[in-house]
Amino acid sequence: MKDATLSPNLSHFDYIITGGGTAGCALAATLSQNATVLVLERGGSPYDNPTATDIGNFANTLLNITDPNSWSQLFISEDGVFNTRARVLGGGTVLNAGFY
């Protein structure tokens, strides 16, 4: 992963992908083999962060919904159920602790 501030300034990209979740990252990797790609992701990088690498921190990550930099974002579904969405590079796969 490259820090955008360290990359050369480009006036255009062949593809712009909104969301660095599981599908967005895979698509960006494939497209970037032969094209310039920009991935826009609201969240940060999960690498070397204990909330992503230690299953014991799973609940703490989901409960941290008030911090604007948290990986968990609170939402209420149409049927009124409170839940969280991921806002981190890798998307929900970083937060779901293997649940399906």
Backbone as ProteinMPNN parsed JSONL, in Angstrom:
{"seq_chain_A": "MKDATLSPNLSHFDYIITGGGTAGCALAATLSQNATVLVLERGGSPYDNPTATDIGNFANTLLNITDPNSWSQLFISEDGVFNTRARVLGGGTVLNAGFY", "coords_chain_A": {"N_chain_A": [[0.837, -1.157, 0.0], [0.539, 2.201, -0.831], [1.267, 5.448, 0.365], [-0.714, 8.134, -0.453], [0.244, 10.732, -0.45], [2.883, 10.472, -1.029], [3.054, 9.66, -3.595], [3.487, 10.296, -7.137], [2.078, 13.301, -8.51], [-0.836, 12.99, -10.321], [-2.836, 13.916, -13.063], [-4.993, 12.605, -13.944], [-6.76, 9.47, -13.721], [-7.042, 6.112, -14.841], [-8.969, 4.516, -13.715], [-11.204, 5.001, -10.996], [-11.853, 3.876, -7.859], [-14.324, 3.574, -5.502], [-14.227, 2.931, -2.232], [-12.481, 0.724, -0.275], [-12.973, -1.972, 0.311], [-13.322, -5.565, 0.472], [-13.986, -6.355, -2.21], [-13.381, -3.978, -3.618], [-10.606, -3.639, -3.187], [-9.55, -5.971, -4.365], [-10.377, -5.621, -7.023], [-9.021, -3.231, -7.641], [-6.347, -4.099, -7.45], [-6.217, -5.904, -9.583], [-6.88, -4.267, -11.824], [-4.806, -2.398, -11.694], [-2.606, -3.572, -12.786], [-2.321, -2.94, -15.444], [-3.108, -0.322, -15.696], [-3.717, 3.031, -14.43], [-4.807, 3.498, -11.144], [-6.981, 4.781, -8.696], [-7.819, 4.439, -5.361], [-10.357, 5.258, -3.224], [-10.806, 5.495, 0.122], [-12.481, 5.746, 3.151], [-11.671, 4.9, 5.655], [-8.813, 3.841, 7.667], [-5.64, 2.087, 7.523], [-5.42, -1.372, 8.286], [-3.12, -2.695, 9.056], [-0.751, -3.899, 11.37], [-2.294, -3.179, 13.531], [-3.652, -3.816, 16.62], [-6.398, -4.301, 16.978], [-7.226, -5.506, 14.706], [-5.596, -7.69, 14.394], [-5.749, -9.295, 16.629], [-7.982, -11.476, 17.932], [-9.171, -11.196, 20.377], [-9.682, -8.525, 20.69], [-11.865, -7.985, 19.202], [-14.592, -7.361, 20.019], [-14.212, -4.865, 21.241], [-13.549, -3.257, 19.058], [-15.949, -3.219, 17.595], [-17.607, -1.936, 19.424], [-16.637, 0.609, 19.605], [-17.931, 3.172, 18.533], [-18.268, 5.903, 18.636], [-15.991, 7.39, 18.212], [-14.63, 9.365, 15.677], [-12.628, 8.315, 14.092], [-12.846, 5.643, 14.284], [-13.004, 2.195, 13.28], [-15.476, 1.123, 13.114], [-18.722, 1.95, 12.116], [-21.718, 3.2, 13.127], [-24.976, 2.184, 12.14], [-28.481, 2.131, 11.361], [-30.629, -0.306, 10.382], [-33.257, -0.678, 7.879], [-35.304, -2.006, 9.161], [-35.018, -1.2, 11.748], [-32.919, -2.208, 13.299], [-29.982, -1.888, 15.185], [-26.648, -1.668, 14.075], [-23.253, -2.221, 12.907], [-21.014, -0.877, 10.472], [-18.137, -1.367, 8.456], [-15.356, 0.826, 8.251], [-12.65, 0.82, 7.017], [-9.593, -0.062, 5.448], [-9.993, -2.886, 3.598], [-12.461, -3.446, 4.457], [-15.512, -4.964, 5.661], [-14.473, -7.5, 6.162], [-12.337, -7.155, 7.812], [-13.479, -6.555, 10.216], [-15.301, -8.576, 10.874], [-14.518, -10.87, 12.224], [-14.464, -13.456, 11.24], [-17.067, -14.345, 11.173], [-19.983, -15.561, 9.535]], "CA_chain_A": [[0.0, 0.0, 0.0], [1.318, 3.428, -0.918], [0.682, 6.673, 0.887], [-1.029, 8.997, -1.591], [1.048, 11.955, -0.422], [4.222, 10.158, -1.527], [2.938, 9.272, -4.999], [3.553, 11.436, -8.054], [0.793, 13.923, -8.82], [-1.413, 12.638, -11.616], [-4.011, 14.736, -13.361], [-6.121, 11.711, -14.236], [-6.592, 8.04, -13.48], [-7.876, 5.3, -15.727], [-10.093, 4.028, -12.903], [-11.336, 5.456, -9.615], [-12.677, 2.913, -7.128], [-14.804, 4.121, -4.238], [-14.351, 1.888, -1.221], [-11.392, -0.247, -0.246], [-13.393, -3.22, 0.935], [-12.803, -6.783, -0.146], [-14.132, -6.3, -3.67], [-12.67, -2.815, -4.139], [-9.161, -3.903, -3.174], [-9.244, -6.993, -5.376], [-10.544, -4.992, -8.335], [-7.918, -2.284, -7.822], [-5.119, -4.858, -7.701], [-6.286, -6.447, -10.94], [-6.835, -3.181, -12.803], [-3.551, -1.655, -11.624], [-1.553, -4.259, -13.533], [-2.163, -2.307, -16.755], [-3.76, 0.985, -15.717], [-3.571, 3.806, -13.201], [-6.007, 3.297, -10.33], [-7.079, 5.497, -7.431], [-8.803, 3.867, -4.44], [-10.782, 6.196, -2.187], [-11.287, 4.749, 1.291], [-12.681, 6.622, 4.307], [-10.969, 4.374, 6.823], [-7.365, 3.718, 7.646], [-5.025, 0.802, 7.225], [-5.492, -2.276, 9.435], [-1.856, -3.375, 9.304], [-0.089, -3.677, 12.657], [-3.231, -2.643, 14.513], [-4.076, -4.977, 17.41], [-7.824, -4.604, 16.881], [-7.427, -6.365, 13.54], [-4.754, -8.882, 14.437], [-5.999, -10.068, 17.846], [-9.416, -11.764, 18.026], [-9.644, -10.733, 21.675], [-10.08, -7.117, 20.582], [-12.988, -7.902, 18.268], [-15.742, -6.65, 20.598], [-13.839, -3.466, 21.45], [-13.625, -2.568, 17.776], [-17.354, -3.007, 17.253], [-18.231, -1.033, 20.386], [-16.052, 1.945, 19.481], [-18.686, 3.8, 17.441], [-18.348, 7.352, 18.787], [-14.747, 7.978, 17.724], [-14.727, 9.56, 14.223], [-11.607, 7.521, 13.409], [-13.093, 4.228, 14.553], [-13.274, 1.351, 12.118], [-16.896, 0.776, 13.14], [-19.641, 3.059, 11.911], [-23.069, 2.801, 13.5], [-26.106, 2.45, 11.252], [-29.73, 1.476, 11.736], [-31.227, -0.881, 9.177], [-34.633, -0.259, 7.613], [-36.218, -2.62, 10.132], [-34.757, -0.628, 13.058], [-31.874, -2.92, 14.036], [-28.694, -1.2, 15.267], [-25.566, -2.498, 13.583], [-22.072, -1.448, 12.53], [-20.379, -1.083, 9.172], [-16.694, -1.147, 8.501], [-14.713, 1.899, 7.495], [-11.24, 0.484, 7.125], [-9.113, -0.739, 4.257], [-10.312, -4.3, 3.741], [-13.904, -3.498, 4.675], [-16.113, -5.789, 6.701], [-13.682, -8.684, 6.486], [-11.441, -6.797, 8.911], [-14.261, -6.451, 11.447], [-16.296, -9.622, 11.138], [-13.924, -11.941, 13.04], [-14.735, -14.765, 10.652], [-18.496, -14.709, 11.207], [-20.712, -15.54, 8.269]], "C_chain_A": [[0.889, 1.229, 0.0], [0.545, 4.589, -0.309], [0.489, 7.626, -0.286], [-0.172, 10.256, -1.608], [2.462, 11.726, -0.944], [4.228, 9.785, -3.001], [3.065, 10.502, -5.89], [2.149, 11.991, -8.315], [0.353, 13.529, -10.221], [-2.647, 13.486, -11.839], [-5.225, 13.882, -13.69], [-5.748, 10.274, -13.882], [-7.463, 7.305, -14.48], [-9.124, 4.816, -14.997], [-10.036, 4.666, -11.523], [-12.308, 4.509, -8.928], [-13.038, 3.524, -5.784], [-15.029, 2.975, -3.266], [-13.256, 0.852, -1.34], [-11.765, -1.485, 0.537], [-12.815, -4.405, 0.184], [-12.853, -6.717, -1.664], [-13.34, -5.146, -4.261], [-11.171, -3.031, -4.212], [-8.762, -4.921, -4.236], [-9.348, -6.41, -6.781], [-9.399, -4.03, -8.62], [-6.615, -3.003, -8.138], [-5.091, -5.394, -9.123], [-6.133, -5.349, -11.983], [-5.484, -2.485, -12.834], [-2.395, -2.354, -12.333], [-1.28, -3.573, -14.867], [-2.77, -0.916, -16.831], [-3.443, 1.729, -14.424], [-4.891, 3.759, -12.449], [-5.888, 4.128, -9.055], [-8.16, 4.825, -6.601], [-9.088, 4.912, -3.37], [-11.4, 5.399, -1.051], [-11.346, 5.685, 2.48], [-11.834, 6.175, 5.498], [-9.473, 4.284, 6.628], [-6.903, 2.315, 7.295], [-5.06, -0.101, 8.453], [-4.16, -2.897, 9.836], [-1.239, -2.949, 10.631], [-0.999, -3.017, 13.691], [-3.797, -3.811, 15.3], [-5.568, -5.273, 17.337], [-8.121, -5.482, 15.673], [-6.688, -7.681, 13.674], [-4.991, -9.765, 15.652], [-7.501, -10.247, 18.027], [-9.996, -11.292, 19.356], [-10.115, -9.286, 21.669], [-11.307, -6.916, 19.701], [-14.144, -7.071, 18.815], [-15.427, -5.176, 20.815], [-13.931, -2.663, 20.163], [-15.066, -2.26, 17.419], [-18.035, -2.007, 18.174], [-17.733, 0.404, 20.274], [-16.711, 2.687, 18.316], [-18.75, 5.317, 17.543], [-17.1, 8.07, 18.291], [-14.834, 8.146, 16.208], [-13.682, 8.784, 13.431], [-11.773, 6.024, 13.637], [-13.339, 3.473, 13.253], [-14.74, 0.982, 12.027], [-17.741, 2.032, 12.992], [-21.049, 2.558, 12.19], [-24.053, 3.103, 12.376], [-27.31, 1.687, 11.771], [-30.377, 0.984, 10.453], [-32.677, -0.43, 9.035], [-35.628, -0.851, 8.601], [-35.904, -2.2, 11.571], [-33.681, -1.295, 13.882], [-30.571, -2.108, 13.999], [-27.593, -2.164, 14.845], [-24.361, -1.613, 13.303], [-21.611, -1.842, 11.145], [-18.895, -0.8, 9.338], [-16.32, 0.109, 7.732], [-13.213, 1.774, 7.735], [-10.836, -0.192, 5.819], [-9.261, -2.245, 4.454], [-11.78, -4.515, 4.051], [-14.328, -4.411, 5.807], [-15.319, -7.023, 7.057], [-12.688, -8.408, 7.606], [-12.187, -6.85, 10.242], [-15.073, -7.676, 11.801], [-15.775, -10.82, 11.922], [-14.255, -13.336, 12.525], [-16.177, -15.203, 10.704], [-19.063, -14.67, 9.801], [-22.087, -16.071, 8.517]], "O_chain_A": [[1.873, 1.295, 0.737], [-0.673, 4.69, -0.454], [1.432, 7.893, -1.03], [0.109, 10.793, -2.68], [3.165, 12.684, -1.267], [5.293, 9.613, -3.594], [2.784, 11.619, -5.455], [1.167, 11.25, -8.338], [1.09, 13.717, -11.189], [-3.413, 13.743, -10.91], [-6.353, 14.376, -13.712], [-4.573, 9.926, -13.762], [-8.496, 7.815, -14.913], [-10.2, 4.719, -15.586], [-8.96, 4.848, -10.953], [-13.45, 4.357, -9.362], [-12.163, 3.94, -5.024], [-15.92, 2.149, -3.461], [-13.116, 0.186, -2.366], [-10.973, -1.99, 1.333], [-11.918, -4.249, -0.644], [-11.857, -6.998, -2.33], [-12.692, -5.308, -5.295], [-10.533, -2.647, -5.192], [-7.755, -4.751, -4.922], [-8.499, -6.678, -7.631], [-8.863, -4.017, -9.728], [-5.858, -2.561, -9.002], [-4.058, -5.344, -9.79], [-5.345, -5.484, -12.92], [-5.054, -2.026, -13.892], [-1.314, -1.779, -12.464], [-0.158, -3.61, -15.371], [-2.933, -0.38, -17.927], [-2.966, 1.141, -13.453], [-5.959, 3.952, -13.031], [-4.834, 4.172, -8.421], [-9.287, 4.653, -7.066], [-8.177, 5.391, -2.695], [-12.401, 4.708, -1.24], [-10.36, 6.353, 2.789], [-11.34, 7.008, 6.259], [-8.941, 4.608, 5.566], [-7.679, 1.478, 6.834], [-4.76, 0.356, 9.556], [-4.085, -3.566, 10.867], [-1.217, -1.763, 10.962], [-0.518, -2.37, 14.622], [-4.374, -4.721, 14.704], [-5.973, -6.403, 17.611], [-9.164, -6.135, 15.625], [-7.119, -8.689, 13.116], [-4.481, -10.884, 15.702], [-8.217, -9.272, 18.253], [-11.193, -11.018, 19.445], [-10.866, -8.873, 22.552], [-11.734, -5.782, 19.483], [-14.625, -6.164, 18.135], [-16.287, -4.324, 20.595], [-14.35, -1.505, 20.183], [-15.372, -1.15, 16.984], [-18.948, -1.301, 17.748], [-18.362, 1.318, 20.806], [-16.122, 2.815, 17.242], [-19.242, 5.966, 16.62], [-17.164, 9.259, 17.98], [-15.087, 7.167, 15.506], [-13.832, 8.61, 12.222], [-10.926, 5.232, 13.224], [-13.814, 4.034, 12.266], [-15.205, 0.567, 10.966], [-17.504, 3.041, 13.655], [-21.514, 1.607, 11.563], [-23.972, 4.153, 11.737], [-27.175, 0.721, 12.522], [-30.642, 1.769, 9.542], [-33.252, 0.134, 9.966], [-36.68, -0.263, 8.851], [-36.454, -2.77, 12.513], [-33.536, -0.98, 15.063], [-30.114, -1.696, 12.933], [-27.608, -3.337, 15.217], [-24.437, -0.393, 13.446], [-21.789, -2.978, 10.704], [-18.473, -0.084, 10.247], [-16.902, 0.411, 6.69], [-12.609, 2.501, 8.524], [-11.663, -0.827, 5.165], [-8.699, -2.804, 5.395], [-12.292, -5.628, 3.927], [-13.601, -4.605, 6.781], [-15.475, -7.552, 8.157], [-12.245, -9.338, 8.279], [-11.593, -7.155, 11.277], [-15.504, -7.803, 12.947], [-16.558, -11.712, 12.251], [-14.317, -14.289, 13.302], [-16.49, -16.329, 10.317], [-18.667, -13.842, 8.981], [-22.894, -16.151, 7.592]]}, "name": "protein", "num_of_chains": 1, "seq": "MKDATLSPNLSHFDYIITGGGTAGCALAATLSQNATVLVLERGGSPYDNPTATDIGNFANTLLNITDPNSWSQLFISEDGVFNTRARVLGGGTVLNAGFY"}
